[in-house]
PDB file of C-alpha atoms in Angstrom:
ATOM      1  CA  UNK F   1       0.000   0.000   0.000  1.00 33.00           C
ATOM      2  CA  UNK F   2       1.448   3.237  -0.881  1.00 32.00           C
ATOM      3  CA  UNK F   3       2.727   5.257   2.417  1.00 32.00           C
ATOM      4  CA  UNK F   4       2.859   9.273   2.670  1.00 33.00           C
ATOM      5  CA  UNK F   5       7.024   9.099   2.237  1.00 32.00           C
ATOM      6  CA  UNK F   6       8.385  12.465   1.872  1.00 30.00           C
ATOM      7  CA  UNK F   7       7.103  13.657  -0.964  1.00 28.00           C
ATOM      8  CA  UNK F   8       4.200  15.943  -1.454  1.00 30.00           C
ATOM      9  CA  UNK F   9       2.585  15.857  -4.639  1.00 32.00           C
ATOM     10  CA  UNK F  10       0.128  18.765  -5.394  1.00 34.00           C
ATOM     11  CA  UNK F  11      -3.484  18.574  -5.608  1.00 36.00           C
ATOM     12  CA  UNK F  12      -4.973  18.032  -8.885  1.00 36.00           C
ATOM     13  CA  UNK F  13      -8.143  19.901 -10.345  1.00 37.00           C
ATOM     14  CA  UNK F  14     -10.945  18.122 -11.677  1.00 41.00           C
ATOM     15  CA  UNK F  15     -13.835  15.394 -10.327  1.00 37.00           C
ATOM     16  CA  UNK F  16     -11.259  12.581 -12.000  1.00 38.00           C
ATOM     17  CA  UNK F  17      -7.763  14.186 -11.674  1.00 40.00           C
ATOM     18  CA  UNK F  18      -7.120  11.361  -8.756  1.00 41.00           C
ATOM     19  CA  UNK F  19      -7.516   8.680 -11.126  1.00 36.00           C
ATOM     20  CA  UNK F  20      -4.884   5.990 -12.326  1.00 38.00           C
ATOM     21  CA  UNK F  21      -4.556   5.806 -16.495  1.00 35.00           C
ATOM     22  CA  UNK F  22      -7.463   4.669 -18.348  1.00 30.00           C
ATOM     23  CA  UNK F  23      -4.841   0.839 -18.336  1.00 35.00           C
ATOM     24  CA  UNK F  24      -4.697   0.815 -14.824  1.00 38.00           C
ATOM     25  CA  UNK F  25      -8.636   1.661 -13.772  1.00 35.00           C
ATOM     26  CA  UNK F  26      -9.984  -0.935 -16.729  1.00 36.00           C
ATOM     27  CA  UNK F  27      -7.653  -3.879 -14.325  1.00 36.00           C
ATOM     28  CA  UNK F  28      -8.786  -2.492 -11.201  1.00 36.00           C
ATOM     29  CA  UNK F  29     -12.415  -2.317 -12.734  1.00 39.00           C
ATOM     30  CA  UNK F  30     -12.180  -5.863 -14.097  1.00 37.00           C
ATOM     31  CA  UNK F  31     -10.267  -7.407 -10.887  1.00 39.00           C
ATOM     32  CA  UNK F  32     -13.308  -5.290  -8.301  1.00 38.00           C
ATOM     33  CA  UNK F  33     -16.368  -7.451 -10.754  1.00 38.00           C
ATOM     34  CA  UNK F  34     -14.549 -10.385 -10.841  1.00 41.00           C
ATOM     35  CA  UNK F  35     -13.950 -10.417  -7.008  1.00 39.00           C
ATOM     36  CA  UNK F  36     -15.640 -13.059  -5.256  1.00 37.00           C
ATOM     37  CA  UNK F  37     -17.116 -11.090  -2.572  1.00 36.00           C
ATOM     38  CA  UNK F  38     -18.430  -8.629  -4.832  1.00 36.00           C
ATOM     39  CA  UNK F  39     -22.173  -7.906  -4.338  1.00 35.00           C
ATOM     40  CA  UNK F  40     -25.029  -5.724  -6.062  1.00 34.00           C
ATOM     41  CA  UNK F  41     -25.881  -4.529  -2.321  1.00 40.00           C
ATOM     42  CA  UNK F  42     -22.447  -2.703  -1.938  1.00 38.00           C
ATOM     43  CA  UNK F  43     -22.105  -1.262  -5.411  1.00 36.00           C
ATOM     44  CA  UNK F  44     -25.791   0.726  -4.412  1.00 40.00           C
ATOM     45  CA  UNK F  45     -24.096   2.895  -2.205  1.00 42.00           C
ATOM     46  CA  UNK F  46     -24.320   3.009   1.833  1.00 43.00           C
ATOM     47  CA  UNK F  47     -27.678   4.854   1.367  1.00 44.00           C
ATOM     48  CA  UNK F  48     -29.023   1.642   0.060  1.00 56.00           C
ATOM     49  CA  UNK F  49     -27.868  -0.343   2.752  1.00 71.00           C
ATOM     50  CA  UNK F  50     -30.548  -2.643   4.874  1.00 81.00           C
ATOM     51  CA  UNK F  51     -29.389  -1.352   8.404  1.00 83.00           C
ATOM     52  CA  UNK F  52     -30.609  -4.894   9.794  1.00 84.00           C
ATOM     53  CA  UNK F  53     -28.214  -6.352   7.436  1.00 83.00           C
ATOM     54  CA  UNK F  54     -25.402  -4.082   7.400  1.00 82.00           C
ATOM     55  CA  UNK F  55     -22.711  -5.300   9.457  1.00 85.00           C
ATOM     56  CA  UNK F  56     -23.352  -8.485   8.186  1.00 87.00           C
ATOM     57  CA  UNK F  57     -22.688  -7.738   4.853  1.00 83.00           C
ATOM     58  CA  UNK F  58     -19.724  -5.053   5.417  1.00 87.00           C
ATOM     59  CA  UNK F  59     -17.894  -8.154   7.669  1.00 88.00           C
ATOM     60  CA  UNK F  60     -18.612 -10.687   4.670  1.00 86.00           C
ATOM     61  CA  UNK F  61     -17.051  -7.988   2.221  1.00 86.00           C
ATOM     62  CA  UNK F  62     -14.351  -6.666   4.095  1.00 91.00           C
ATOM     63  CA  UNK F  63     -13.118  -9.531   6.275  1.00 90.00           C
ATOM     64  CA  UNK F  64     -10.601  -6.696   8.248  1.00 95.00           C
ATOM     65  CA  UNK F  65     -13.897  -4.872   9.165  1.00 95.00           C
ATOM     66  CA  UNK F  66     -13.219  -5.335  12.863  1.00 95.00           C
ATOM     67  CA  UNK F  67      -9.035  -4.368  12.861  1.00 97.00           C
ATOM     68  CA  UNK F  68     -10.121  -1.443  10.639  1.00 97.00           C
ATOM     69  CA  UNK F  69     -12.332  -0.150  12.995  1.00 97.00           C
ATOM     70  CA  UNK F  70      -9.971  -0.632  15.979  1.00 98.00           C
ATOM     71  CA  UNK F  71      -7.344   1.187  14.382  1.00 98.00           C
ATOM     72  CA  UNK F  72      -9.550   4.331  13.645  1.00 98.00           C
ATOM     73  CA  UNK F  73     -10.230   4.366  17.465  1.00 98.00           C
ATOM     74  CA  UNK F  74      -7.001   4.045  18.661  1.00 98.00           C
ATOM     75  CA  UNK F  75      -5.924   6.742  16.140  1.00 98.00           C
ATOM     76  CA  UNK F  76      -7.855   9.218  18.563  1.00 98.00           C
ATOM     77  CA  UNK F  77      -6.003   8.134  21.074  1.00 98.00           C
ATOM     78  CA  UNK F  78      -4.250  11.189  22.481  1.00 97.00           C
ATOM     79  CA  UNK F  79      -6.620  13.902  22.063  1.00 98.00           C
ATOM     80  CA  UNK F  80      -8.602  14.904  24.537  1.00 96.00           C
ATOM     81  CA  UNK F  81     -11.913  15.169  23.129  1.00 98.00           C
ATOM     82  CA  UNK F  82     -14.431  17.054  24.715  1.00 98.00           C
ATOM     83  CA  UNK F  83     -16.469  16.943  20.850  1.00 98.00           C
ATOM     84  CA  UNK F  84     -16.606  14.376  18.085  1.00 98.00           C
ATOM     85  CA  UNK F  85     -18.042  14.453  14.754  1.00 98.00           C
ATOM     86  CA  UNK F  86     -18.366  11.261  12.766  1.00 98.00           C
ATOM     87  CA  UNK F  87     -18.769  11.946   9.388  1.00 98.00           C
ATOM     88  CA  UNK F  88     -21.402   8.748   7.347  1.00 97.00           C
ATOM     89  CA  UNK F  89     -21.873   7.484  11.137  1.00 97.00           C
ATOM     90  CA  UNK F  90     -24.342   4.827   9.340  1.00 95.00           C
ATOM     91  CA  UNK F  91     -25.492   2.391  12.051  1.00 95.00           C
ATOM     92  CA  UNK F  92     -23.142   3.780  14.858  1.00 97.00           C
ATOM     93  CA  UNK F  93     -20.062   1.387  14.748  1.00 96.00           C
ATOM     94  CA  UNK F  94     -17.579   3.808  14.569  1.00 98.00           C
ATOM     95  CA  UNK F  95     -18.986   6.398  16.403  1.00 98.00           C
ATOM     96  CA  UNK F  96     -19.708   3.336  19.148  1.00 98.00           C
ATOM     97  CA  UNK F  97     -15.273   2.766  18.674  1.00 97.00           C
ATOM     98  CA  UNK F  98     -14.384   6.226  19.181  1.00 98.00           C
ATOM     99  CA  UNK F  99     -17.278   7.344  22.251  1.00 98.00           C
ATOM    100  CA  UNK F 100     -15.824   4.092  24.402  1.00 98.00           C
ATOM    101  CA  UNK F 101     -12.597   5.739  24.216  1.00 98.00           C
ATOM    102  CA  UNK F 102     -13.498   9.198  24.995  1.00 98.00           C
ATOM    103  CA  UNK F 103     -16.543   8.381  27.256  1.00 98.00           C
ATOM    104  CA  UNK F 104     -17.215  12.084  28.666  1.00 98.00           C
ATOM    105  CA  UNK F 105     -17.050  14.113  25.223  1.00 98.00           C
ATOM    106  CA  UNK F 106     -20.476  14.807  23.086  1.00 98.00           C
ATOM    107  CA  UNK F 107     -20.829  13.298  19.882  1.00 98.00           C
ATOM    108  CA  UNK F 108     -22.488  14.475  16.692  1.00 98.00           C
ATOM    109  CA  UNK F 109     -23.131  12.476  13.672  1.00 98.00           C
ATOM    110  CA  UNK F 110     -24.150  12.995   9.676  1.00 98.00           C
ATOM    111  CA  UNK F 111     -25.502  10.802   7.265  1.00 97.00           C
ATOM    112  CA  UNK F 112     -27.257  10.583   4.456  1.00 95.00           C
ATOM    113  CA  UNK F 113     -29.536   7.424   5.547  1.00 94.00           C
ATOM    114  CA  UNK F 114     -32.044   8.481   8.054  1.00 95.00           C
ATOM    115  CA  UNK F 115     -32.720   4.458   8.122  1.00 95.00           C
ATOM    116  CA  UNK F 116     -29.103   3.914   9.190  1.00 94.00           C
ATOM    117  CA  UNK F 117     -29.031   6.804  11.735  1.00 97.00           C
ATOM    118  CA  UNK F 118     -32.498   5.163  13.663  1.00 96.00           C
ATOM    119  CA  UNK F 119     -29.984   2.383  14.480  1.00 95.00           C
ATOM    120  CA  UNK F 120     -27.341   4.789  15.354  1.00 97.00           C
ATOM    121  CA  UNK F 121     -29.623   6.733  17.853  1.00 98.00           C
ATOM    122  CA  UNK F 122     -30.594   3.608  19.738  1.00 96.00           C
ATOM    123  CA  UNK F 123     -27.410   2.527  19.724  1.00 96.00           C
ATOM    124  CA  UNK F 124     -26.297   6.147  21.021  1.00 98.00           C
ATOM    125  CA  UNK F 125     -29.483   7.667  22.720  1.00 98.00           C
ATOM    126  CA  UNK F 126     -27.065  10.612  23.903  1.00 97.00           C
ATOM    127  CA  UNK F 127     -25.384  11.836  20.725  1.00 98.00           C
ATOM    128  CA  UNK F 128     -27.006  13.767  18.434  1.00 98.00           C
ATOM    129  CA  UNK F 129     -27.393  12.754  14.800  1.00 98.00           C
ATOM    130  CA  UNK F 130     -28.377  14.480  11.508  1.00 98.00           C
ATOM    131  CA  UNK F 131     -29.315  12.975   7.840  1.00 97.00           C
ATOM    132  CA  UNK F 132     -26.993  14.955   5.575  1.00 97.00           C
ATOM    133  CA  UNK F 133     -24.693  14.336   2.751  1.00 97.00           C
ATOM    134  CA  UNK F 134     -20.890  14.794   3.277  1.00 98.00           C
ATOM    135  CA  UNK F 135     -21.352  17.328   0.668  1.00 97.00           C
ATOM    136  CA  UNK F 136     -23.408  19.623   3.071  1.00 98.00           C
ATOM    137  CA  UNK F 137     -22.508  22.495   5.192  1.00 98.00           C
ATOM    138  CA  UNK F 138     -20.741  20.527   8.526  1.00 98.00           C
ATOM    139  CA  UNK F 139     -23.138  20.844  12.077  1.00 98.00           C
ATOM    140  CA  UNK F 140     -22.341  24.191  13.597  1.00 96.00           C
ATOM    141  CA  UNK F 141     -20.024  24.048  16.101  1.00 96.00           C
ATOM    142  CA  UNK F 142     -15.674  23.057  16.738  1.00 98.00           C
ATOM    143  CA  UNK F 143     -15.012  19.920  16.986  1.00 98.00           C
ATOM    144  CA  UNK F 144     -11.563  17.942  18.711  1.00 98.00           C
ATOM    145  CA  UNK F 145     -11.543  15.155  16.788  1.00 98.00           C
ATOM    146  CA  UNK F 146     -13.831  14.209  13.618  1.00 99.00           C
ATOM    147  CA  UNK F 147     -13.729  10.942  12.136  1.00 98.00           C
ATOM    148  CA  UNK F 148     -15.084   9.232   8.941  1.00 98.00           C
ATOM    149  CA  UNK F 149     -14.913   5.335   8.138  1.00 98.00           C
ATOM    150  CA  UNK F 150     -15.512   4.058   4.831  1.00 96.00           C
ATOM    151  CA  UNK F 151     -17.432   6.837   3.682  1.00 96.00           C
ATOM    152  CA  UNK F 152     -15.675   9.352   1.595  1.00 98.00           C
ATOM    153  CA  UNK F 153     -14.481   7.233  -0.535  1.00 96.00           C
ATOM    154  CA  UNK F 154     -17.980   7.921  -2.436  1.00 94.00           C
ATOM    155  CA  UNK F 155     -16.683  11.711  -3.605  1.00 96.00           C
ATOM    156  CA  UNK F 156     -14.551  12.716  -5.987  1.00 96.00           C
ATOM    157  CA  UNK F 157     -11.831  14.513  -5.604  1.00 97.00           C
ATOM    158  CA  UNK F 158     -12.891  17.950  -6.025  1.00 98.00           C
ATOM    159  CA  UNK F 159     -15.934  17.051  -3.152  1.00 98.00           C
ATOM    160  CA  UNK F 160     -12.562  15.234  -1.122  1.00 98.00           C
ATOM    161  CA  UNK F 161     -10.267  18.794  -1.134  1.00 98.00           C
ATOM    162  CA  UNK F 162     -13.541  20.780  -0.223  1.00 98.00           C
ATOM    163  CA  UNK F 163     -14.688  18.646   2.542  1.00 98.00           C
ATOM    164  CA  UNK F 164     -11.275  18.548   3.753  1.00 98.00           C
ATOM    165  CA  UNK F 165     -10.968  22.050   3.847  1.00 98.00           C
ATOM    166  CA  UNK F 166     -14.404  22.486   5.583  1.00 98.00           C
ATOM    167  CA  UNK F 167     -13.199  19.820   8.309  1.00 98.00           C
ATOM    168  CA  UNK F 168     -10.141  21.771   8.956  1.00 98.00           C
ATOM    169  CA  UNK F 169     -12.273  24.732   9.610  1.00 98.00           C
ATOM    170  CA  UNK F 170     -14.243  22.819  11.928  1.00 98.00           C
ATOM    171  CA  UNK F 171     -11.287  21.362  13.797  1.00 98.00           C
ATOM    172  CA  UNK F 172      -9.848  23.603  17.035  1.00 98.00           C
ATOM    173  CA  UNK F 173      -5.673  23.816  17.282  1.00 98.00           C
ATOM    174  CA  UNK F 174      -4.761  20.700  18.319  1.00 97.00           C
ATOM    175  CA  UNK F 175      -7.913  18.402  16.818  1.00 98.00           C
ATOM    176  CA  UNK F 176      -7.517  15.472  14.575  1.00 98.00           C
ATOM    177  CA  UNK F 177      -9.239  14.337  11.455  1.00 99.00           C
ATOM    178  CA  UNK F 178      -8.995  10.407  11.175  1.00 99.00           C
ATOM    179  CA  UNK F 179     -10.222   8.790   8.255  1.00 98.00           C
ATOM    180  CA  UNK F 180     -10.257   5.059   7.483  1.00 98.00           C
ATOM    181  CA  UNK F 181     -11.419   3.973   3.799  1.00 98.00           C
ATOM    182  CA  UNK F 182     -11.333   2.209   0.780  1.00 96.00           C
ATOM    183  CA  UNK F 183      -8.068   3.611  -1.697  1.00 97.00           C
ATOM    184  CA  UNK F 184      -7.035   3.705  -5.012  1.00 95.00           C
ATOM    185  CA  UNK F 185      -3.622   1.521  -4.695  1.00 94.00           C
ATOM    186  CA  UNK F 186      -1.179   1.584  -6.567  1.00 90.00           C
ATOM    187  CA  UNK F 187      -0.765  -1.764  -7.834  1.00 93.00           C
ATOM    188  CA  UNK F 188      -4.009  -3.353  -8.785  1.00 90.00           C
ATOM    189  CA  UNK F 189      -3.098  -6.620  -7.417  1.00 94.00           C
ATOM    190  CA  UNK F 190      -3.990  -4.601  -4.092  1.00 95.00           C
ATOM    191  CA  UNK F 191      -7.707  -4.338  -4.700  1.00 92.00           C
ATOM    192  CA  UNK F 192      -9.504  -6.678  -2.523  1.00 91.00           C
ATOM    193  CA  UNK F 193     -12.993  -4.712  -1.582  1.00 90.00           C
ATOM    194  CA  UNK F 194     -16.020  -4.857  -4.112  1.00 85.00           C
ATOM    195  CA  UNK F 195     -16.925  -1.252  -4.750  1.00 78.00           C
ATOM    196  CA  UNK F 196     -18.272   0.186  -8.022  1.00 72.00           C
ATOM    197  CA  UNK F 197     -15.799   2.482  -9.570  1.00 64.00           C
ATOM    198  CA  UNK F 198     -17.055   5.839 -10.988  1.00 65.00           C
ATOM    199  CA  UNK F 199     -20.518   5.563  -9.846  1.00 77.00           C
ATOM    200  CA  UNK F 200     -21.591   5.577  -6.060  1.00 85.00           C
ATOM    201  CA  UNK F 201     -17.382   4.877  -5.368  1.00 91.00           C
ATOM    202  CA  UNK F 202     -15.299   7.223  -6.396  1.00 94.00           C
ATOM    203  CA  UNK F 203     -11.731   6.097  -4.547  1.00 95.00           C
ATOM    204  CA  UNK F 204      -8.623   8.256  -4.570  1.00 96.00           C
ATOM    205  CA  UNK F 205      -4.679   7.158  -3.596  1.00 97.00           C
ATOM    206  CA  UNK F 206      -3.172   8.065  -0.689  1.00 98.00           C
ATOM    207  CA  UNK F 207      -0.941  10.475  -2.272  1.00 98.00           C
ATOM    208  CA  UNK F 208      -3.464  12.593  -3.578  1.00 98.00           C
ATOM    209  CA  UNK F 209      -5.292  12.372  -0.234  1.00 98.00           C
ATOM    210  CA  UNK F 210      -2.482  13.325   1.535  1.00 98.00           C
ATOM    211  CA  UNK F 211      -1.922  16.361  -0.584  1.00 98.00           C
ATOM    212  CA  UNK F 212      -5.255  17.854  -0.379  1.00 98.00           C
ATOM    213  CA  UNK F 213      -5.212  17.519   3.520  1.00 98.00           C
ATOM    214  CA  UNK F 214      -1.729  19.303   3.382  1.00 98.00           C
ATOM    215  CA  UNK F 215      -3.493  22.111   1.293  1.00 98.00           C
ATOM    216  CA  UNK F 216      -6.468  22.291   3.672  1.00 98.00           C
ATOM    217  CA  UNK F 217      -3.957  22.939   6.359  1.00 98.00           C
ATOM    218  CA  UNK F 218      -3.818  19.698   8.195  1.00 98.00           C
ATOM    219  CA  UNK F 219      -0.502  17.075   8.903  1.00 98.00           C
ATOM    220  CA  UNK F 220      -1.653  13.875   7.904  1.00 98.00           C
ATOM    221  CA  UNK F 221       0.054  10.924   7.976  1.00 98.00           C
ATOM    222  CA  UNK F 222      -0.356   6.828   7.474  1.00 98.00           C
ATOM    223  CA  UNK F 223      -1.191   5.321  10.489  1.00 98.00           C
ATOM    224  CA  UNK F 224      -2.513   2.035   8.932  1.00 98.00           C
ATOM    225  CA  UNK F 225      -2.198   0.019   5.452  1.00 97.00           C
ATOM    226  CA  UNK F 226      -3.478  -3.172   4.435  1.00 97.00           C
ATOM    227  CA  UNK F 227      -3.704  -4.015   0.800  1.00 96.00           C
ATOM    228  CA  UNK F 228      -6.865  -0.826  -0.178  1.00 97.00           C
ATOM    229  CA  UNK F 229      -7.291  -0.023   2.946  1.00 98.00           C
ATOM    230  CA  UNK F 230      -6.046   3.051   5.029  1.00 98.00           C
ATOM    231  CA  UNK F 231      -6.327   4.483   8.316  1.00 98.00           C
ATOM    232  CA  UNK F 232      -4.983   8.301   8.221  1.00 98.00           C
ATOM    233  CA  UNK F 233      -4.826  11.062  11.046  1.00 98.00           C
ATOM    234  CA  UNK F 234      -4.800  14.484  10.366  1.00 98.00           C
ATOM    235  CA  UNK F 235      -3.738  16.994  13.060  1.00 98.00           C
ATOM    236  CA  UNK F 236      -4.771  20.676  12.778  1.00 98.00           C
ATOM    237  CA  UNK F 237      -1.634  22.256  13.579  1.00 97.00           C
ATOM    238  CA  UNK F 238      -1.695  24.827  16.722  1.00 94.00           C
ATOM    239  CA  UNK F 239      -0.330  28.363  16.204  1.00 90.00           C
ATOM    240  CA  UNK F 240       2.643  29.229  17.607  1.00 87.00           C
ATOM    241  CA  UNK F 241       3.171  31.607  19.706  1.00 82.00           C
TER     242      UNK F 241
END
């Protein structure tokens, strides 16, 4: 999987500047259909997701469900969070991760699936939750930490650079964005997860990631790689003095 290394490529303009070459997406394309786990119920979109059958199907699809999900809490470790957004909190597993590890702080969570976000709120009867698209103006407030788990991965990468942007604005000095999703890798032999390229999933590489967090004015770096999957923290950088 590729890691941030030292370089720092810039941002590219355009909805499918974070693309590989038309070679490289038709074998990632052909090697995501022909993978056995592949399903019509993921390449819908979350929003289409049956939230009595979601974990199910997201543990059946990406057997390293479970470690991904650890490692996005424990990539909060640190901060002491007295707020947390969760950005496509879906059924409330990540948001669940991250709240056991920061008991005291209040929680607030977007998504698009008011369906999904029933089963969040019972799950989380003190957190507050919204039915939004990541594309939508963030819940008013600051925010220590915000975190996002296989959700962004469904914008492109001019809706990626804006919404990192936004989150940086939302962060206070000394916050962290941590983001765990699906990536474009660089060798194709690296795709595993069943997603529909282009349509509801849109996945960028690392690098490009990296670089548009660096131009939103975050650090980000790799805390987690397995094969097209990525756990990354982004710190909002406190001023000096």
């Amino acid at each position: 999987a590729t890691r941030s290394g030292d370089r720092s490529p810039k941002p590219r303009a355009g909805p499918q500047a974070d693309r590989p070459s038309v070679n490289s997406l038709a074998t990632i394309d052909l090697m995501r259909q022909n993978s056995p786990m592949s399903t019509s119920s993921w390449r819908d979109g979350q929003f289409h997701f049956d939230p009595e059958t979601y974990l199910e199907l997201v543990l059946a699809e990406v057997p390293l469900y479970a470690e991904l999900q650890r490692r996005t809490a424990e990539a909060t470790v640190g901060v002491s969070a007295v707020s947390i957004l969760d950005l496509g909190a879906g059924t409330g597993e990540t948001s669940a991760a991250v709240k056991a590890l920061h008991p005291s702080a209040r929680l607030t969570g977007v998504d698009e699936s008011p369906e999904m976000l029933e089963h969040a709120r019972r799950r989380l009867p003190e957190a507050e939750f919204f039915a939004q698209r990541l594309q939508d103006p963030l819940p008013a407030g600051t925010f220590d930490l915000v975190v996002s788990a296989l959700a962004i991965h469904h914008l492109d990468g001019e809706d990626k650079a804006d919404l990192f942007r936004r989150i940086a604005g939302v962060l206070r000095p000394g916050g962290r964005f941590v983001m765990a999703d699906v990536v474009m890798p660089s060798d194709p032999a690296d795709v595993v997860t069943p997603i529909d390229d282009g349509v509801h999933d849109k996945p960028s590489s690392v690098d490009d990631q990296i670089a548009w967090l660096r131009s939103a004015g975050l650090r980000p770096e790799v805390r987690w790689s397995a094969r097209d999957l990525v756990v990354m923290a982004a710190e909002r950088p406190v001023p000096a003095r």
